[in-house]
Coordinates of C-alpha atoms in Angstrom, one line a residue:
X325 CA 108.6 75.9 92.5
X326 CA 111.1 76.3 89.7
X327 CA 114.6 77.5 89.9
X328 CA 118.3 76.5 90.0
X329 CA 119.3 74.2 92.8
X330 CA 122.5 73.5 94.7
X331 CA 123.6 69.9 94.9
X332 CA 122.0 69.6 98.4
X333 CA 118.7 70.6 97.1
X334 CA 118.9 74.3 98.4
X335 CA 117.1 76.6 96.1
X336 CA 119.7 79.0 94.6
X337 CA 117.4 81.9 94.5
X338 CA 117.9 85.6 95.3
X339 CA 115.1 88.1 96.0
X340 CA 116.2 91.6 94.7
X341 CA 114.3 94.6 96.1
X342 CA 114.3 97.6 93.8
X343 CA 114.8 95.3 91.0
X344 CA 113.7 97.7 88.4
X345 CA 116.0 100.6 89.5
X346 CA 119.1 101.7 87.8
X347 CA 121.3 99.4 90.0
X348 CA 118.8 96.7 90.8
X349 CA 118.6 95.7 87.1
X350 CA 122.3 95.1 87.1
X351 CA 122.1 92.9 90.3
X352 CA 119.3 90.9 88.6
X353 CA 121.5 90.5 85.5
X354 CA 124.4 89.3 87.6
X355 CA 122.3 86.7 89.5
X356 CA 120.9 85.4 86.2
X357 CA 124.3 85.2 84.5
X358 CA 125.5 83.2 87.4
X359 CA 122.8 80.6 86.7
X360 CA 120.7 81.4 89.7
X361 CA 117.0 82.1 90.0
X362 CA 116.1 85.8 90.7
X363 CA 112.8 87.1 91.9
X364 CA 112.5 90.7 91.0
X365 CA 110.4 92.9 93.5
X366 CA 109.5 96.4 93.0
X367 CA 106.4 98.6 93.0
X368 CA 105.9 98.5 89.2
X369 CA 107.5 96.3 86.6
X370 CA 108.9 99.4 84.7
X371 CA 110.1 99.0 81.2
X372 CA 113.0 96.8 81.9
X373 CA 112.9 93.1 81.0
X374 CA 115.4 90.6 82.3
X375 CA 116.0 87.4 84.1
X376 CA 113.6 86.0 86.6
X377 CA 110.0 86.5 87.6
X378 CA 108.5 89.7 88.7
X379 CA 106.5 90.2 92.0
X380 CA 104.9 93.6 92.6
X381 CA 105.1 95.0 96.1
X382 CA 105.0 98.3 97.7
X383 CA 107.3 97.7 100.7
X384 CA 106.6 100.9 102.5
X385 CA 102.9 101.0 101.8
X386 CA 102.1 97.3 102.5
X387 CA 104.2 96.9 105.6
X388 CA 106.5 93.8 106.5
X389 CA 103.9 91.0 106.5
X390 CA 103.9 90.6 102.7
X391 CA 107.5 90.4 102.3
X392 CA 107.9 87.9 105.2
X393 CA 105.4 85.6 103.6
X394 CA 107.2 85.9 100.3
X395 CA 110.5 85.0 101.9
X396 CA 109.0 81.9 103.5
X397 CA 107.4 80.9 100.3
X398 CA 110.4 81.4 98.0
X399 CA 113.2 80.5 100.5
X400 CA 115.9 82.4 98.9
X401 CA 119.5 82.3 100.2
X402 CA 119.8 86.0 100.0
X403 CA 117.7 89.1 99.8
X404 CA 119.3 92.1 98.2
X405 CA 118.1 95.6 99.1
X406 CA 118.9 97.7 96.0
X407 CA 115.9 100.0 96.6
X408 CA 116.4 103.6 97.2
X409 CA 116.2 107.1 95.9
X410 CA 118.7 109.7 95.1
X411 CA 117.7 111.8 92.1
X412 CA 114.5 113.7 91.0
X413 CA 112.5 113.1 94.2
X414 CA 111.2 115.1 97.2
X415 CA 112.9 115.1 100.6
X416 CA 110.1 113.0 102.1
X417 CA 110.2 110.5 99.3
X418 CA 113.9 110.0 99.8
X419 CA 113.4 109.4 103.5
X420 CA 110.8 106.8 102.8
X421 CA 112.8 105.1 100.1
X422 CA 116.1 105.1 101.8
X423 CA 115.3 104.7 105.5
X424 CA 111.6 103.7 106.2
X425 CA 111.8 101.0 103.6
X426 CA 114.8 99.5 105.3
X427 CA 113.0 99.4 108.6
X428 CA 110.2 97.4 106.8
X429 CA 112.7 94.9 105.3
X430 CA 114.3 94.3 108.7
X431 CA 111.0 93.8 110.3
X432 CA 109.9 91.3 107.6
X433 CA 113.2 89.3 107.8
X434 CA 113.0 89.1 111.6
X435 CA 109.5 87.8 111.3
X436 CA 110.1 85.2 108.5
X437 CA 110.7 81.6 109.4
X438 CA 113.3 81.3 106.7
X439 CA 116.7 82.9 107.3
X440 CA 118.4 84.3 104.2
X441 CA 121.2 86.8 104.2
X442 CA 120.4 90.5 103.6
X443 CA 122.8 92.4 101.4
X444 CA 122.1 96.0 101.9
X445 CA 123.3 98.4 99.3
X446 CA 124.6 101.5 101.1
X447 CA 126.6 104.5 99.8
X448 CA 130.0 106.1 100.3
X449 CA 128.1 109.3 100.6
X450 CA 127.4 108.3 104.2
X451 CA 131.0 109.3 105.0
X452 CA 132.4 112.7 106.1
X453 CA 134.0 114.7 103.3
X454 CA 137.8 114.0 103.1
X455 CA 140.6 116.3 101.9
X456 CA 142.0 115.7 98.3
X457 CA 144.5 112.9 98.2
X458 CA 143.0 110.8 100.9
X459 CA 141.0 107.5 100.6
X460 CA 137.7 106.6 102.3
X461 CA 138.0 103.3 104.2
X462 CA 135.5 101.6 106.5
X463 CA 137.0 103.4 109.5
X464 CA 136.3 106.9 108.1
X465 CA 134.0 108.9 110.2
X466 CA 130.4 109.1 109.1
X467 CA 129.2 112.7 108.8
X468 CA 127.2 113.0 105.6
X469 CA 126.5 116.6 104.3
X470 CA 123.4 115.7 102.2
X471 CA 120.0 114.4 102.9
X472 CA 120.7 111.4 100.7
X473 CA 123.8 110.6 102.7
X474 CA 122.0 111.0 106.0
X475 CA 119.1 108.8 105.1
X476 CA 121.4 106.1 103.7
X477 CA 123.5 106.2 106.9
X478 CA 120.3 105.8 109.0
X479 CA 119.5 102.7 107.1
X480 CA 123.1 101.2 107.3
X481 CA 123.1 101.8 111.1
X482 CA 119.7 100.1 111.4
X483 CA 120.9 97.1 109.4
X484 CA 124.2 96.7 111.4
X485 CA 122.3 97.0 114.7
X486 CA 119.9 94.3 113.7
X487 CA 122.7 92.1 112.5
X488 CA 124.7 92.6 115.7
X489 CA 121.5 91.7 117.7
X490 CA 121.0 88.5 115.8
X491 CA 117.8 89.6 114.4
X492 CA 118.9 89.2 110.8
X493 CA 122.2 88.1 109.1
X494 CA 123.3 91.0 107.0
X495 CA 126.2 92.6 105.2
X496 CA 126.4 96.3 104.1
X497 CA 128.2 97.3 100.9
X498 CA 128.9 101.1 100.6
X499 CA 129.0 101.6 96.9
X500 CA 130.7 104.6 95.3
X501 CA 129.2 106.3 92.1
X502 CA 127.9 103.4 90.1
X503 CA 127.6 104.1 86.4
X504 CA 126.6 102.2 83.2
X505 CA 123.4 101.3 81.4
X506 CA 120.4 102.8 83.1
X507 CA 122.3 105.6 84.8
X508 CA 119.6 108.1 86.1
X509 CA 118.7 110.9 83.8
X510 CA 118.8 113.2 86.9
X511 CA 122.5 112.5 87.3
X512 CA 125.2 114.6 85.7
X513 CA 126.2 111.9 83.2
X514 CA 122.5 111.1 82.5
X515 CA 121.9 114.9 81.7
X516 CA 124.9 114.9 79.5
X517 CA 123.7 111.9 77.6
X518 CA 120.3 113.4 77.1
X519 CA 121.8 116.7 75.7
X520 CA 124.0 114.6 73.3
X521 CA 121.0 112.6 72.1
X522 CA 119.0 115.7 71.6
X523 CA 121.6 117.4 69.5
X524 CA 121.2 117.5 65.7
X525 CA 123.4 114.8 64.1
X526 CA 125.3 117.2 61.6
X527 CA 125.9 120.0 64.3
X528 CA 128.2 120.4 67.2
X529 CA 126.4 119.6 70.4
X530 CA 126.5 122.1 73.2
X531 CA 126.7 120.3 76.6
X532 CA 125.7 122.6 79.5
X533 CA 126.9 121.6 82.9
X534 CA 127.8 123.0 86.3
X535 CA 131.5 123.7 86.8
X536 CA 133.2 120.4 86.5
X537 CA 135.6 120.7 89.4
X538 CA 135.0 117.5 91.4
X539 CA 136.8 114.1 91.3
X540 CA 134.7 111.1 92.0
X541 CA 135.2 107.4 92.5
X542 CA 133.2 105.9 89.6
X543 CA 132.6 102.1 89.6
X544 CA 130.9 100.2 86.8
X545 CA 127.5 99.0 87.9
X546 CA 128.3 95.5 86.5
X547 CA 131.3 95.3 88.8
X548 CA 129.4 96.6 91.7
X549 CA 126.7 94.0 91.0
X550 CA 129.4 91.2 91.1
X551 CA 130.3 92.4 94.5
X552 CA 126.8 92.1 95.7
X553 CA 126.6 88.5 94.4
X554 CA 129.9 87.7 96.2
X555 CA 128.5 89.3 99.4
X556 CA 125.4 87.1 99.2
X557 CA 127.4 83.9 99.2
X558 CA 130.7 84.4 101.1
X559 CA 131.0 84.3 105.0
X560 CA 130.8 88.1 105.5
X561 CA 127.7 88.4 107.7
X562 CA 128.0 91.5 110.0
X563 CA 130.6 93.1 107.7
X564 CA 130.7 96.7 106.3
X565 CA 132.5 96.8 103.0
X566 CA 133.4 99.6 100.6
X567 CA 133.0 99.0 96.9
X568 CA 134.6 101.4 94.4
X569 CA 137.2 101.7 91.7
X570 CA 139.8 102.8 94.2
X571 CA 140.6 105.9 92.1
X572 CA 139.4 109.5 92.0
X573 CA 138.5 110.3 88.4
X574 CA 137.9 113.9 87.4
X575 CA 134.3 114.5 86.6
X576 CA 135.4 116.4 83.5
X577 CA 137.2 113.2 82.4
X578 CA 134.0 111.2 82.6
X579 CA 132.0 113.7 80.7
X580 CA 134.7 113.8 78.0
X581 CA 134.7 109.9 77.8
X582 CA 130.9 110.0 77.4
X583 CA 131.2 112.4 74.5
X584 CA 133.8 110.2 72.9
X585 CA 131.5 107.2 73.3
X586 CA 128.7 109.1 71.6
X587 CA 130.9 109.8 68.5
X588 CA 129.6 113.3 68.3
X589 CA 131.4 116.6 68.1
X590 CA 130.5 118.6 71.3
X591 CA 131.5 121.6 73.2
X592 CA 131.3 121.8 77.0
X593 CA 129.9 124.9 78.5
X594 CA 130.3 125.3 82.3
X595 CA 127.7 127.5 83.9
X596 CA 127.7 128.3 87.6
X597 CA 124.1 128.1 89.1
X598 CA 122.9 131.0 91.1
X599 CA 123.9 130.7 94.7
X600 CA 126.4 127.8 93.9
X601 CA 128.7 126.9 96.8
X602 CA 132.4 127.5 96.5
X603 CA 134.8 124.5 96.0
X604 CA 135.2 122.5 99.2
X605 CA 136.7 119.1 100.2
X606 CA 133.3 117.6 99.2
X607 CA 134.7 117.7 95.6
X608 CA 137.0 114.8 96.1
X609 CA 136.2 111.1 96.6
X610 CA 138.4 108.1 96.4
X611 CA 137.5 104.7 98.0
X612 CA 139.8 102.2 99.7
X613 CA 138.8 98.8 98.5
X614 CA 141.3 96.4 100.2
X615 CA 138.6 94.9 102.4
X616 CA 136.5 94.1 99.4
X617 CA 139.5 92.5 97.7
X618 CA 140.3 90.4 100.9
X619 CA 136.9 89.4 101.9
X620 CA 134.9 89.1 98.6
X621 CA 137.9 88.3 96.3
X622 CA 136.6 91.2 94.2
X623 CA 138.1 93.8 91.9
X624 CA 136.9 96.0 89.1
X625 CA 136.8 94.4 85.7
X626 CA 135.5 97.2 83.5
X627 CA 137.3 100.5 82.4
X628 CA 135.7 103.9 82.6
X629 CA 135.5 103.8 78.7
X630 CA 133.6 100.6 78.9
X631 CA 131.2 102.2 81.4
X632 CA 130.8 105.2 79.3
X633 CA 130.0 103.1 76.1
X634 CA 127.5 101.0 78.2
X635 CA 125.8 104.2 79.4
X636 CA 125.6 105.8 76.0
X637 CA 124.3 102.7 74.2
X638 CA 121.5 102.3 76.7
X639 CA 120.2 105.7 76.0
X640 CA 119.6 105.0 72.2
X641 CA 115.9 105.2 71.1
X642 CA 114.3 101.8 71.4
X643 CA 117.3 100.4 73.3
X644 CA 116.9 97.5 75.6
X645 CA 116.5 99.1 79.1
X646 CA 117.9 96.1 81.0
X647 CA 121.7 95.9 81.2
X648 CA 123.4 94.1 78.3
X649 CA 124.9 90.7 78.7
X650 CA 126.5 90.3 82.0
X651 CA 129.8 88.3 82.3
X652 CA 129.1 85.2 84.3
X653 CA 130.6 85.1 87.7
X654 CA 131.5 81.9 89.7
X655 CA 129.8 82.0 93.0
X656 CA 129.9 79.4 95.9
X657 CA 126.8 77.3 96.6
X658 CA 124.8 78.4 99.6
X659 CA 124.3 77.8 102.4
X660 CA 127.5 79.1 104.2
X661 CA 128.9 76.9 106.9
X662 CA 130.1 79.6 109.3
X663 CA 126.9 81.5 109.2
X664 CA 123.1 81.0 108.8
X665 CA 122.0 77.6 107.6
X666 CA 119.0 78.9 105.7
X667 CA 116.7 76.6 107.6
X668 CA 113.4 77.7 109.4
X669 CA 114.0 79.0 112.8
X670 CA 114.2 76.3 115.4
X671 CA 116.1 73.8 113.2
X672 CA 119.3 72.5 114.7
X673 CA 120.8 70.7 111.7
X674 CA 123.7 72.6 110.2
X675 CA 125.2 71.9 106.7
X676 CA 129.0 71.9 106.4
X677 CA 131.2 72.5 103.4
X678 CA 134.7 72.7 102.4
X679 CA 135.9 76.4 102.6
X680 CA 136.9 78.7 101.0
X681 CA 134.9 78.2 97.8
X682 CA 136.4 78.5 94.3
X683 CA 136.9 82.1 93.4
X684 CA 136.3 83.6 90.0
X685 CA 139.2 83.9 87.6
X686 CA 141.0 87.2 87.4
X687 CA 140.2 89.2 84.3
X688 CA 141.8 92.2 82.9
X689 CA 139.7 95.4 82.6
X690 CA 138.2 96.0 79.3

């Protein structure tokens, strides 16, 4: 079995579920840039290429046995669940992808002999809406107002319950609006990019959108992927951690930055959809990230202009669908001394290491 190894012979391998999705591809790129072996798992290989091997698996359809066998065969130090659905799918497909799939993952990890850490990618949309000017922290009540938020919350609760019961060792990252290369064409910025690409080069583009009244916390997908990598290796089992920019950015600003990145002349036309809801507190989102800074030694490194450029360049005809070069991040060698020792169940030998590990150098945003 090939793959990078830690000095003690531990395979520095990560299994990424949902590896061909918009965010999963960034996680795979981050793992590869850190010099670690990544096994990409998804139903289909998709059009993206990237670091690591690909293993096809329908987690919901096949049940937990296949994943349990894969974990025992590969012996990763972490399994990242980046699978899920938010855009362009039916309510039942969203329930299956966001909740039922997680139940399968938990059953597989409980059945496996090998004990990796589970890093579950949740969403800040699991929280209750907050009034403008406030920040979402990990103590904010969970009262999601969308099916997406409700299904993601059900998954998070299942993961934390299994972790508390000792069935798995897990950490949940509630990620804000991740943007960059591979942003879904069903999202607002994905639709804007598609309209800009479809416009004639010598004419002003007309970008039609719903009223741009909201402010959202946008985080670069590359930064969020770095947080996943840190959560896989640091002693944060059982934790719930918010990941975001820590700033509410007007959606109009993001649309304008994307137009600037395109280099095209464009006019924004806001059109209210029939039956559109009035403005509410749901139009504001800002994430408190002090816990991520403290526990993961993590902060954002990319500006919103960098995110907009990354998104735009990835939509060019023939562009590589995998994320562009990911800046290497320094991660500690698994296993972690305070938590699972990554040995088959029943083993009593525990590896000890000096703690804390070396953290990555601080970099200024692009």
